[in-house]
Amino acid sequence: MPEDKRTLKLETITESLNSGAMLKAKLILNGLHPSEIARLLESSPPRERRIIWEMFNHKNDGEVLLEVGEEVRSSLIESMDDESLLAATKGLDIDDLADLLVELPEKVISEALNGMDYQYRNRLEGVLNFPEDTAGGLMNTDTITIRPDVTLDVVLRYLRLRGEMPDNTDNIIVVDRYNRYIGTLSVTDLLCKEPEQLVSETMIEDDIVIEAKAPAKEVISIFEDRDLVSAPVVDDKNLLLGRITIDDVVDEIREESESTILHMAGLTDEEDVFAPVIPSARRRGIWLGINLITALMAAWVISLFQNTIEQVVALAVLMPIVASMGGIAGMQTLTLVIRGIALGNIRKKNSKSLLIKELMVGVLNSLLWSIIIGTIASYWFENYLIGFVIAFAMISNLVFAAVSGVALPIILKRIGIDPALAGGVLLTTITDVLGFFSFLGLGSLILL
């Protein structure tokens, strides 16, 4: 469904709820996809959210719970009884069930596991054994496997007997009698090649395969580089465990991008837009407090040159320019580097080249803009020395901002701190303190 039509439906439901047309809202609501219901829940204040949750057909509870953010999901789970939660676990894919199950109460988990047959439970435990941010945590166990010594006609008859294939099946996985991965047979070849051909003659041996312990970022990179729809997952002994499909990778990409954006603002990955005031204020207050400390550091540097500012008022007027230009230049580099780290493009071997490149960019930009602002300041205050002071401060701040923008995220990553979470605050502090110190320090030496 096009985005504008989807948005129109969601707006119609909201308007119907506000006007009291509950029947109309319910009819539209129960015709929506679970992801659309999840979007509506996330974009509704708590009171409307409860009404919407009670109105829609709860046969898709599990899928809706998986689509909403973590904080919204927790609040919905708290409002559900054990019977409803148990029903929500039915009919989900193995990988989705593994994600949902870990957030449910112990009693519900126990009942859900006890209600599964032995084979299904083993498959679920196979996924739960891996962290969620690894290939094993992303994979599903709904694989179709065949042997290499059968004909394509036999495979086709086997599939007809099955009656269906898992979603996003573009390849059928070929294994030996011990379930060791051998290769893949594309559905296209299966349908287009001669039925008498053996699987071993048609399959692609040693095709792209992902180890279960591979991090999610590596999985994303593989799917992006090779334009995959699905890929088999194996253990360290090359035994087939399952497969990862493009829909799971897209979800992971979305979560990664949202996480980076929120972390750069000091927010949590899954913060509810309509979360209660007190918890929201408390979470944000922590980072506001950290930012206040860094701002006090910059203010302390300014206080060291209080006498200079009192005697040369022009310095007070021009100070924000130096800090602002350094901050923007640093954030441009910081954002570029954080993106490169997230995509796996920046490593230890090429970080030096990146530093040199950004340093040169900083030098060129600083020379250009220092000449411009220096000229403006000289004419504005009719004092060429003031123009020289701000030009020199601009050069030093922009160059150091470029160096800091490269070095900070790399250092933070190596010591185990998320660069998106802490990089912005530290960079702002560095550019403010250095900019003020160089500007006011040079002003004290030259203008007094």
C-alpha positions as a LaTeX table, in Angstrom:
\begin{tabular}{lrrr}
\hline
Residue & $x$ (\AA) & $y$ (\AA) & $z$ (\AA) \\
\hline
Met1 & 0.00 & 0.00 & 0.00 \\
Pro2 & 1.38 & 3.45 & $-0.93$ \\
Glu3 & 2.51 & 5.55 & 2.02 \\
Asp4 & $-0.11$ & 8.29 & 1.49 \\
Lys5 & $-3.00$ & 5.79 & 1.50 \\
Arg6 & $-1.65$ & 4.13 & 4.65 \\
Thr7 & $-1.30$ & 7.50 & 6.36 \\
Leu8 & $-4.85$ & 8.46 & 5.30 \\
Lys9 & $-6.25$ & 5.28 & 6.87 \\
Leu10 & $-4.43$ & 5.90 & 10.13 \\
Glu11 & $-5.65$ & 9.51 & 10.20 \\
Thr12 & $-9.22$ & 8.36 & 9.51 \\
Ile13 & $-9.10$ & 5.97 & 12.47 \\
Thr14 & $-7.75$ & 8.73 & 14.74 \\
Glu15 & $-10.49$ & 11.15 & 13.59 \\
Ser16 & $-13.16$ & 8.46 & 14.09 \\
Leu17 & $-11.96$ & 7.80 & 17.63 \\
Asn18 & $-11.94$ & 11.50 & 18.45 \\
Ser19 & $-15.47$ & 11.95 & 17.06 \\
Gly20 & $-16.84$ & 8.86 & 18.82 \\
Ala21 & $-17.46$ & 6.86 & 15.61 \\
Met22 & $-16.18$ & 3.64 & 17.21 \\
Leu23 & $-17.78$ & 1.20 & 14.77 \\
Lys24 & $-16.18$ & 2.91 & 11.77 \\
Ala25 & $-12.81$ & 2.98 & 13.52 \\
Lys26 & $-13.10$ & $-0.71$ & 14.43 \\
Leu27 & $-13.95$ & $-1.77$ & 10.86 \\
Ile28 & $-10.97$ & 0.09 & 9.41 \\
Leu29 & $-8.67$ & $-1.01$ & 12.23 \\
Asn30 & $-9.33$ & $-4.71$ & 11.73 \\
Gly31 & $-8.50$ & $-4.40$ & 8.03 \\
Leu32 & $-5.00$ & $-3.11$ & 8.72 \\
His33 & $-1.75$ & $-5.07$ & 8.57 \\
Pro34 & $-0.12$ & $-5.72$ & 11.98 \\
Ser35 & 2.69 & $-3.27$ & 11.15 \\
Glu36 & 0.11 & $-0.54$ & 10.46 \\
Ile37 & $-1.65$ & $-1.27$ & 13.74 \\
Ala38 & 1.71 & $-1.07$ & 15.50 \\
Arg39 & 2.41 & 2.30 & 13.88 \\
Leu40 & $-1.01$ & 3.58 & 15.00 \\
Leu41 & $-0.40$ & 2.40 & 18.56 \\
Glu42 & 3.01 & 4.09 & 18.70 \\
Ser43 & 1.62 & 7.36 & 17.37 \\
Ser44 & $-1.29$ & 7.49 & 19.85 \\
Pro45 & $-1.33$ & 8.96 & 23.37 \\
Pro46 & $-1.79$ & 6.40 & 26.21 \\
Arg47 & $-5.60$ & 6.82 & 26.52 \\
Glu48 & $-6.24$ & 6.33 & 22.79 \\
Arg49 & $-3.69$ & 3.53 & 22.70 \\
Arg50 & $-5.67$ & 1.52 & 25.25 \\
Ile51 & $-8.88$ & 2.01 & 23.26 \\
Ile52 & $-7.23$ & 0.91 & 20.01 \\
Trp53 & $-5.67$ & $-2.14$ & 21.67 \\
Glu54 & $-9.07$ & $-3.26$ & 23.01 \\
Met55 & $-10.85$ & $-2.68$ & 19.68 \\
Phe56 & $-8.86$ & $-4.66$ & 17.17 \\
Asn57 & $-9.06$ & $-8.41$ & 16.51 \\
His58 & $-6.46$ & $-10.00$ & 18.80 \\
Lys59 & $-5.62$ & $-12.89$ & 16.49 \\
Asn60 & $-2.53$ & $-10.91$ & 15.43 \\
Asp61 & $-1.39$ & $-9.86$ & 18.91 \\
Gly62 & 2.01 & $-11.51$ & 18.56 \\
Glu63 & 2.86 & $-9.82$ & 15.26 \\
Val64 & 1.73 & $-6.42$ & 16.54 \\
Leu65 & 3.77 & $-6.78$ & 19.73 \\
Leu66 & 6.86 & $-7.55$ & 17.64 \\
Glu67 & 6.35 & $-4.48$ & 15.45 \\
Val68 & 6.01 & $-1.87$ & 18.21 \\
Gly69 & 8.96 & $-0.39$ & 20.12 \\
Glu70 & 10.30 & $-2.05$ & 23.24 \\
Glu71 & 8.80 & 0.44 & 25.67 \\
Val72 & 5.35 & 0.32 & 24.07 \\
Arg73 & 5.55 & $-3.48$ & 23.94 \\
Ser74 & 6.33 & $-3.67$ & 27.66 \\
Ser75 & 3.31 & $-1.54$ & 28.55 \\
Leu76 & 1.01 & $-3.65$ & 26.34 \\
Ile77 & 2.33 & $-6.90$ & 27.79 \\
Glu78 & 1.66 & $-5.61$ & 31.31 \\
Ser79 & $-1.99$ & $-4.97$ & 30.35 \\
Met80 & $-2.53$ & $-8.53$ & 29.03 \\
Asp81 & $-3.46$ & $-11.59$ & 31.08 \\
Asp82 & $-1.50$ & $-14.86$ & 30.86 \\
Glu83 & $-4.05$ & $-16.48$ & 28.55 \\
Ser84 & $-3.83$ & $-13.62$ & 26.04 \\
Leu85 & $-0.04$ & $-13.63$ & 26.15 \\
Leu86 & 0.05 & $-17.37$ & 25.55 \\
Ala87 & $-2.29$ & $-16.95$ & 22.56 \\
Ala88 & 0.00 & $-14.24$ & 21.18 \\
Thr89 & 2.85 & $-16.76$ & 20.90 \\
Lys90 & 0.89 & $-19.01$ & 18.54 \\
Gly91 & 1.62 & $-19.04$ & 14.80 \\
Leu92 & 4.79 & $-16.95$ & 14.94 \\
Asp93 & 7.94 & $-17.81$ & 13.01 \\
Ile94 & 10.68 & $-19.32$ & 15.16 \\
Asp95 & 12.89 & $-16.22$ & 15.07 \\
Asp96 & 9.97 & $-13.92$ & 15.91 \\
Leu97 & 8.83 & $-16.19$ & 18.73 \\
Ala98 & 12.34 & $-16.19$ & 20.18 \\
Asp99 & 12.34 & $-12.37$ & 20.22 \\
Leu100 & 8.93 & $-12.17$ & 21.92 \\
Leu101 & 9.32 & $-15.03$ & 24.37 \\
Val102 & 12.22 & $-13.48$ & 26.30 \\
Glu103 & 10.03 & $-10.50$ & 27.27 \\
Leu104 & 7.12 & $-12.53$ & 28.65 \\
Pro105 & 6.58 & $-13.54$ & 32.30 \\
Glu106 & 8.21 & $-16.79$ & 33.43 \\
Lys107 & 4.85 & $-18.52$ & 33.87 \\
Val108 & 3.80 & $-17.76$ & 30.29 \\
Ile109 & 7.18 & $-18.88$ & 28.92 \\
Ser110 & 6.89 & $-22.17$ & 30.78 \\
Glu111 & 3.36 & $-22.81$ & 29.50 \\
Ala112 & 4.35 & $-21.90$ & 25.95 \\
Leu113 & 7.31 & $-24.29$ & 25.99 \\
Asn114 & 5.27 & $-27.10$ & 27.52 \\
Gly115 & 2.67 & $-26.74$ & 24.76 \\
Met116 & 5.21 & $-27.27$ & 21.97 \\
Asp117 & 6.12 & $-30.57$ & 20.38 \\
Tyr118 & 9.67 & $-31.83$ & 20.88 \\
Gln119 & 10.93 & $-30.91$ & 17.41 \\
Tyr120 & 9.52 & $-27.36$ & 17.47 \\
Arg121 & 10.90 & $-26.75$ & 20.95 \\
Asn122 & 14.35 & $-27.91$ & 19.89 \\
Arg123 & 14.30 & $-25.54$ & 16.93 \\
Leu124 & 13.29 & $-22.67$ & 19.20 \\
Glu125 & 16.04 & $-23.46$ & 21.70 \\
Gly126 & 18.51 & $-23.51$ & 18.81 \\
Val127 & 17.68 & $-19.85$ & 18.09 \\
Leu128 & 17.58 & $-18.83$ & 21.76 \\
Asn129 & 21.11 & $-20.16$ & 22.24 \\
Phe130 & 22.47 & $-17.21$ & 20.24 \\
Pro131 & 22.47 & $-13.50$ & 21.15 \\
Glu132 & 19.83 & $-11.55$ & 19.22 \\
Asp133 & 22.45 & $-9.37$ & 17.52 \\
Thr134 & 24.10 & $-12.35$ & 15.78 \\
Ala135 & 23.24 & $-14.37$ & 12.69 \\
Gly136 & 22.03 & $-17.19$ & 14.95 \\
Gly137 & 19.66 & $-14.80$ & 16.72 \\
Leu138 & 18.30 & $-13.49$ & 13.41 \\
Met139 & 17.87 & $-16.82$ & 11.67 \\
Asn140 & 14.72 & $-18.86$ & 11.20 \\
Thr141 & 14.71 & $-22.65$ & 11.12 \\
Asp142 & 12.02 & $-22.96$ & 8.42 \\
Thr143 & 14.38 & $-24.42$ & 5.83 \\
Ile144 & 13.75 & $-26.83$ & 2.97 \\
Thr145 & 16.66 & $-29.19$ & 2.48 \\
Ile146 & 17.41 & $-31.73$ & $-0.22$ \\
Arg147 & 20.17 & $-34.22$ & $-1.04$ \\
Pro148 & 22.54 & $-33.78$ & $-3.99$ \\
Asp149 & 21.96 & $-37.25$ & $-5.47$ \\
Val150 & 18.29 & $-36.83$ & $-6.44$ \\
Thr151 & 16.86 & $-35.44$ & $-9.69$ \\
Leu152 & 15.09 & $-32.12$ & $-10.08$ \\
Asp153 & 11.90 & $-34.02$ & $-10.85$ \\
Val154 & 12.08 & $-35.73$ & $-7.45$ \\
Val155 & 12.55 & $-32.34$ & $-5.78$ \\
Leu156 & 9.51 & $-30.94$ & $-7.60$ \\
Arg157 & 7.35 & $-33.88$ & $-6.51$ \\
Tyr158 & 8.61 & $-33.46$ & $-2.95$ \\
Leu159 & 7.62 & $-29.79$ & $-2.96$ \\
Arg160 & 4.17 & $-30.62$ & $-4.33$ \\
Leu161 & 3.68 & $-33.06$ & $-1.46$ \\
Arg162 & 4.67 & $-30.34$ & 1.00 \\
Gly163 & 2.04 & $-28.07$ & $-0.50$ \\
Glu164 & 3.82 & $-24.84$ & 0.46 \\
Met165 & 7.21 & $-23.21$ & 0.85 \\
Pro166 & 8.42 & $-20.79$ & 3.53 \\
Asp167 & 8.27 & $-17.09$ & 2.69 \\
Asn168 & 11.22 & $-15.59$ & 0.79 \\
Thr169 & 12.38 & $-18.97$ & $-0.51$ \\
Asp170 & 14.58 & $-18.22$ & $-3.51$ \\
Asn171 & 16.98 & $-21.13$ & $-2.93$ \\
Ile172 & 16.64 & $-24.67$ & $-1.65$ \\
Ile173 & 19.51 & $-25.72$ & 0.59 \\
Val174 & 21.49 & $-28.83$ & $-0.30$ \\
Val175 & 22.91 & $-30.92$ & 2.58 \\
Asp176 & 24.50 & $-34.33$ & 2.98 \\
Arg177 & 23.09 & $-37.17$ & 5.08 \\
Tyr178 & 24.63 & $-35.65$ & 8.23 \\
Asn179 & 22.97 & $-32.23$ & 7.59 \\
Arg180 & 26.26 & $-30.64$ & 6.57 \\
Tyr181 & 25.85 & $-27.72$ & 4.20 \\
Ile182 & 26.93 & $-28.35$ & 0.59 \\
Gly183 & 25.35 & $-25.63$ & $-1.54$ \\
Thr184 & 22.08 & $-24.21$ & $-2.85$ \\
Leu185 & 19.68 & $-24.94$ & $-5.69$ \\
Ser186 & 17.88 & $-21.85$ & $-6.99$ \\
Val187 & 14.13 & $-22.11$ & $-7.53$ \\
Thr188 & 14.69 & $-20.65$ & $-11.01$ \\
Asp189 & 17.02 & $-23.51$ & $-11.98$ \\
Leu190 & 14.64 & $-26.01$ & $-10.42$ \\
Leu191 & 11.80 & $-24.81$ & $-12.66$ \\
Cys192 & 13.76 & $-24.13$ & $-15.84$ \\
Lys193 & 16.35 & $-26.92$ & $-16.07$ \\
Glu194 & 15.69 & $-30.43$ & $-17.36$ \\
Pro195 & 13.83 & $-32.55$ & $-14.75$ \\
Glu196 & 16.22 & $-35.48$ & $-15.30$ \\
Gln197 & 19.24 & $-33.50$ & $-14.13$ \\
Leu198 & 20.66 & $-34.28$ & $-10.71$ \\
Val199 & 20.71 & $-31.66$ & $-8.01$ \\
Ser200 & 24.51 & $-32.04$ & $-7.83$ \\
Glu201 & 24.74 & $-31.04$ & $-11.51$ \\
Thr202 & 22.61 & $-27.93$ & $-11.10$ \\
Met203 & 23.32 & $-26.58$ & $-7.64$ \\
Ile204 & 25.83 & $-23.89$ & $-6.70$ \\
Glu205 & 28.46 & $-25.42$ & $-4.42$ \\
Asp206 & 29.85 & $-23.46$ & $-1.49$ \\
Asp207 & 27.48 & $-20.57$ & $-2.15$ \\
Ile208 & 27.25 & $-17.67$ & 0.32 \\
Val209 & 26.90 & $-19.04$ & 3.82 \\
Ile210 & 26.89 & $-17.20$ & 7.16 \\
Glu211 & 28.31 & $-18.49$ & 10.43 \\
Ala212 & 25.87 & $-18.42$ & 13.33 \\
Lys213 & 28.20 & $-16.35$ & 15.52 \\
Ala214 & 28.63 & $-13.60$ & 12.91 \\
Pro215 & 27.49 & $-10.20$ & 14.22 \\
Ala216 & 24.31 & $-8.68$ & 12.79 \\
Lys217 & 26.29 & $-5.84$ & 11.17 \\
Glu218 & 28.27 & $-8.39$ & 9.15 \\
Val219 & 25.03 & $-10.06$ & 8.06 \\
Ile220 & 23.65 & $-6.69$ & 6.89 \\
Ser221 & 26.83 & $-6.02$ & 4.94 \\
Ile222 & 26.70 & $-9.43$ & 3.22 \\
Phe223 & 23.06 & $-9.01$ & 2.20 \\
Glu224 & 23.72 & $-5.47$ & 0.97 \\
Asp225 & 26.84 & $-6.35$ & $-1.03$ \\
Arg226 & 25.42 & $-9.49$ & $-2.65$ \\
Asp227 & 21.75 & $-8.41$ & $-3.03$ \\
Leu228 & 20.54 & $-11.53$ & $-1.23$ \\
Val229 & 16.98 & $-12.62$ & $-0.50$ \\
Ser230 & 18.06 & $-15.38$ & 1.86 \\
Ala231 & 21.23 & $-17.06$ & 3.09 \\
Pro232 & 21.91 & $-20.31$ & 5.00 \\
Val233 & 23.33 & $-20.22$ & 8.53 \\
Val234 & 25.79 & $-22.89$ & 9.74 \\
Asp235 & 27.69 & $-23.66$ & 12.93 \\
Asp236 & 31.46 & $-24.02$ & 13.29 \\
Lys237 & 31.21 & $-27.62$ & 12.04 \\
Asn238 & 29.34 & $-26.57$ & 8.87 \\
Leu239 & 26.08 & $-28.11$ & 10.10 \\
Leu240 & 23.01 & $-26.32$ & 8.77 \\
Leu241 & 21.12 & $-24.47$ & 11.53 \\
Gly242 & 18.66 & $-22.32$ & 9.58 \\
Arg243 & 18.50 & $-19.36$ & 7.23 \\
Ile244 & 18.24 & $-15.59$ & 7.34 \\
Thr245 & 15.78 & $-13.80$ & 5.07 \\
Ile246 & 15.70 & $-10.26$ & 3.73 \\
Asp247 & 12.72 & $-9.20$ & 5.87 \\
Asp248 & 14.72 & $-9.86$ & 9.05 \\
Val249 & 17.70 & $-7.95$ & 7.64 \\
Val250 & 15.52 & $-4.96$ & 6.74 \\
Asp251 & 14.16 & $-4.90$ & 10.30 \\
Glu252 & 17.71 & $-4.97$ & 11.65 \\
Ile253 & 18.79 & $-2.12$ & 9.35 \\
Arg254 & 15.86 & $-0.01$ & 10.53 \\
Glu255 & 16.64 & $-0.70$ & 14.18 \\
Glu256 & 20.32 & 0.15 & 13.63 \\
Ser257 & 19.52 & 3.48 & 11.98 \\
Glu258 & 16.94 & 4.45 & 14.61 \\
Ser259 & 19.34 & 3.49 & 17.37 \\
Thr260 & 22.13 & 5.67 & 15.94 \\
Ile261 & 19.87 & 8.71 & 15.57 \\
Leu262 & 18.44 & 8.38 & 19.09 \\
His263 & 21.83 & 7.76 & 20.66 \\
Met264 & 23.20 & 10.94 & 19.11 \\
Ala265 & 20.50 & 12.80 & 21.08 \\
Gly266 & 21.23 & 10.84 & 24.27 \\
Leu267 & 17.98 & 8.82 & 24.06 \\
Thr268 & 17.36 & 5.09 & 24.37 \\
Asp269 & 16.77 & 2.83 & 21.37 \\
Glu270 & 13.10 & 2.14 & 22.01 \\
Glu271 & 11.84 & 5.22 & 23.85 \\
Asp272 & 8.08 & 5.67 & 23.58 \\
Val273 & 7.12 & 9.00 & 21.99 \\
Phe274 & 4.18 & 9.22 & 24.41 \\
Ala275 & 6.00 & 7.85 & 27.47 \\
Pro276 & 4.96 & 9.35 & 30.85 \\
Val277 & 6.43 & 12.75 & 31.69 \\
Ile278 & 8.44 & 11.76 & 34.78 \\
Pro279 & 10.38 & 8.82 & 33.24 \\
Ser280 & 11.04 & 10.82 & 30.05 \\
Ala281 & 12.27 & 13.81 & 32.04 \\
Arg282 & 14.50 & 11.58 & 34.16 \\
Arg283 & 16.14 & 9.89 & 31.16 \\
Arg284 & 16.76 & 13.12 & 29.32 \\
Gly285 & 17.79 & 14.92 & 32.47 \\
Ile286 & 20.83 & 12.68 & 32.85 \\
Trp287 & 22.27 & 13.81 & 29.52 \\
Leu288 & 21.23 & 17.41 & 30.10 \\
Gly289 & 23.23 & 17.23 & 33.34 \\
Ile290 & 26.26 & 15.86 & 31.51 \\
Asn291 & 25.91 & 18.60 & 28.91 \\
Leu292 & 25.67 & 21.21 & 31.70 \\
Ile293 & 28.99 & 20.02 & 33.10 \\
Thr294 & 30.64 & 20.39 & 29.71 \\
Ala295 & 29.05 & 23.83 & 29.26 \\
Leu296 & 30.42 & 24.89 & 32.65 \\
Met297 & 33.89 & 23.90 & 31.42 \\
Ala298 & 33.50 & 26.25 & 28.46 \\
Ala299 & 32.16 & 28.98 & 30.75 \\
Trp300 & 35.18 & 28.51 & 33.05 \\
Val301 & 37.52 & 29.09 & 30.11 \\
Ile302 & 35.64 & 32.29 & 29.26 \\
Ser303 & 35.89 & 33.47 & 32.88 \\
Leu304 & 39.68 & 33.27 & 32.67 \\
Phe305 & 39.56 & 36.11 & 30.15 \\
Gln306 & 36.88 & 38.20 & 31.83 \\
Asn307 & 39.07 & 41.34 & 31.96 \\
Thr308 & 39.91 & 40.99 & 28.28 \\
Ile309 & 36.23 & 40.73 & 27.31 \\
Glu310 & 35.36 & 43.79 & 29.43 \\
Gln311 & 38.00 & 45.87 & 27.64 \\
Val312 & 37.38 & 44.53 & 24.12 \\
Val313 & 33.60 & 44.09 & 23.75 \\
Ala314 & 34.03 & 42.94 & 20.15 \\
Leu315 & 35.39 & 39.63 & 21.45 \\
Ala316 & 32.12 & 38.89 & 23.25 \\
Val317 & 30.19 & 39.61 & 20.06 \\
Leu318 & 32.35 & 37.31 & 17.93 \\
Met319 & 32.79 & 34.41 & 20.40 \\
Pro320 & 29.66 & 32.44 & 19.33 \\
Ile321 & 30.90 & 32.40 & 15.72 \\
Val322 & 34.11 & 30.56 & 16.61 \\
Ala323 & 32.32 & 27.96 & 18.76 \\
Ser324 & 29.49 & 27.44 & 16.27 \\
Met325 & 31.75 & 26.96 & 13.23 \\
Gly326 & 33.98 & 24.51 & 15.10 \\
Gly327 & 30.97 & 22.56 & 16.39 \\
Ile328 & 29.36 & 22.22 & 12.95 \\
Ala329 & 32.62 & 21.21 & 11.27 \\
Gly330 & 33.29 & 18.63 & 13.97 \\
Met331 & 29.77 & 17.18 & 13.80 \\
Gln332 & 30.03 & 16.78 & 10.02 \\
Thr333 & 33.17 & 14.69 & 10.42 \\
Leu334 & 31.83 & 12.84 & 13.48 \\
Thr335 & 28.62 & 11.83 & 11.68 \\
Leu336 & 30.57 & 10.63 & 8.65 \\
Val337 & 32.92 & 8.52 & 10.79 \\
Ile338 & 30.11 & 7.03 & 12.93 \\
Arg339 & 28.32 & 6.00 & 9.73 \\
Gly340 & 31.55 & 4.47 & 8.40 \\
Ile341 & 32.05 & 2.51 & 11.62 \\
Ala342 & 28.44 & 1.27 & 11.54 \\
Leu343 & 28.84 & 0.06 & 7.94 \\
Gly344 & 32.21 & $-1.54$ & 8.65 \\
Asn345 & 34.04 & 0.78 & 6.24 \\
Ile346 & 36.46 & 2.16 & 8.84 \\
Arg347 & 39.10 & $-0.14$ & 10.30 \\
Lys348 & 42.41 & 0.22 & 12.06 \\
Lys349 & 44.37 & 0.03 & 8.79 \\
Asn350 & 42.54 & 2.84 & 6.99 \\
Ser351 & 41.86 & 5.17 & 9.96 \\
Lys352 & 45.14 & 7.02 & 9.37 \\
Ser353 & 44.23 & 7.78 & 5.76 \\
Leu354 & 40.83 & 9.01 & 6.88 \\
Leu355 & 42.42 & 11.26 & 9.49 \\
Ile356 & 44.74 & 12.82 & 6.90 \\
Lys357 & 41.88 & 13.36 & 4.47 \\
Glu358 & 39.64 & 15.03 & 7.08 \\
Leu359 & 42.59 & 17.11 & 8.30 \\
Met360 & 43.10 & 18.44 & 4.77 \\
Val361 & 39.38 & 19.18 & 4.45 \\
Gly362 & 39.55 & 21.04 & 7.77 \\
Val363 & 42.57 & 23.06 & 6.64 \\
Leu364 & 40.95 & 24.10 & 3.34 \\
Asn365 & 37.63 & 25.04 & 4.94 \\
Ser366 & 39.33 & 26.87 & 7.80 \\
Leu367 & 41.47 & 28.94 & 5.42 \\
Leu368 & 38.46 & 29.88 & 3.30 \\
Trp369 & 36.14 & 30.84 & 6.13 \\
Ser370 & 38.82 & 32.46 & 8.28 \\
Ile371 & 39.59 & 34.89 & 5.43 \\
Ile372 & 35.89 & 35.68 & 5.05 \\
Ile373 & 35.12 & 36.19 & 8.76 \\
Gly374 & 38.43 & 37.95 & 9.35 \\
Thr375 & 37.63 & 40.45 & 6.60 \\
Ile376 & 34.09 & 41.00 & 7.89 \\
Ala377 & 35.29 & 41.51 & 11.49 \\
Ser378 & 38.01 & 43.94 & 10.41 \\
Tyr379 & 35.52 & 46.20 & 8.61 \\
Trp380 & 32.81 & 45.74 & 11.23 \\
Phe381 & 34.94 & 46.88 & 14.17 \\
Glu382 & 37.39 & 48.93 & 12.10 \\
Asn383 & 40.32 & 47.02 & 13.57 \\
Tyr384 & 42.33 & 44.60 & 11.45 \\
Leu385 & 43.82 & 43.00 & 14.59 \\
Ile386 & 40.36 & 41.74 & 15.63 \\
Gly387 & 40.01 & 40.22 & 12.16 \\
Phe388 & 43.39 & 38.50 & 12.53 \\
Val389 & 42.47 & 37.11 & 15.99 \\
Ile390 & 39.17 & 35.54 & 14.89 \\
Ala391 & 40.73 & 34.24 & 11.66 \\
Phe392 & 43.51 & 32.46 & 13.57 \\
Ala393 & 41.05 & 31.08 & 16.13 \\
Met394 & 38.82 & 29.84 & 13.30 \\
Ile395 & 41.71 & 28.00 & 11.65 \\
Ser396 & 42.84 & 26.30 & 14.85 \\
Asn397 & 39.30 & 25.34 & 15.89 \\
Leu398 & 38.19 & 23.91 & 12.53 \\
Val399 & 41.38 & 21.91 & 12.10 \\
Phe400 & 41.18 & 20.48 & 15.61 \\
Ala401 & 37.45 & 19.79 & 15.13 \\
Ala402 & 38.28 & 17.67 & 12.07 \\
Val403 & 40.91 & 15.70 & 14.01 \\
Ser404 & 38.54 & 15.23 & 16.96 \\
Gly405 & 35.68 & 14.17 & 14.69 \\
Val406 & 37.80 & 11.29 & 13.37 \\
Ala407 & 39.66 & 10.32 & 16.55 \\
Leu408 & 36.81 & 10.48 & 19.09 \\
Pro409 & 34.48 & 7.80 & 17.63 \\
Ile410 & 37.39 & 5.46 & 16.88 \\
Ile411 & 38.75 & 5.78 & 20.43 \\
Leu412 & 35.29 & 5.43 & 21.99 \\
Lys413 & 34.61 & 2.32 & 19.89 \\
Arg414 & 37.88 & 0.70 & 21.00 \\
Ile415 & 37.12 & 1.25 & 24.71 \\
Gly416 & 33.60 & $-0.14$ & 24.34 \\
Ile417 & 31.54 & 3.09 & 24.38 \\
Asp418 & 28.92 & 3.77 & 21.70 \\
Pro419 & 30.30 & 6.72 & 19.65 \\
Ala420 & 26.78 & 7.85 & 18.75 \\
Leu421 & 25.89 & 8.12 & 22.43 \\
Ala422 & 28.91 & 10.02 & 23.75 \\
Gly423 & 30.65 & 11.46 & 20.70 \\
Gly424 & 28.47 & 14.54 & 20.24 \\
Val425 & 28.74 & 15.73 & 23.84 \\
Leu426 & 32.52 & 15.27 & 23.97 \\
Leu427 & 33.05 & 16.89 & 20.58 \\
Thr428 & 31.00 & 19.95 & 21.54 \\
Thr429 & 33.03 & 20.34 & 24.70 \\
Ile430 & 36.33 & 20.09 & 22.84 \\
Thr431 & 35.42 & 22.59 & 20.11 \\
Asp432 & 33.90 & 25.07 & 22.58 \\
Val433 & 36.80 & 24.96 & 25.02 \\
Leu434 & 39.49 & 25.10 & 22.34 \\
Gly435 & 37.69 & 27.75 & 20.32 \\
Phe436 & 37.16 & 30.05 & 23.29 \\
Phe437 & 40.68 & 29.50 & 24.62 \\
Ser438 & 42.41 & 30.20 & 21.30 \\
Phe439 & 40.20 & 33.19 & 20.49 \\
Leu440 & 40.29 & 34.86 & 23.89 \\
Gly441 & 43.91 & 33.91 & 24.58 \\
Leu442 & 45.15 & 35.40 & 21.34 \\
Gly443 & 42.91 & 38.40 & 21.90 \\
Ser444 & 44.54 & 39.00 & 25.29 \\
Leu445 & 48.04 & 38.87 & 23.79 \\
Ile446 & 47.38 & 41.09 & 20.76 \\
Leu447 & 44.58 & 43.48 & 21.65 \\
Leu448 & 45.57 & 44.54 & 25.19 \\
\hline
\end{tabular}
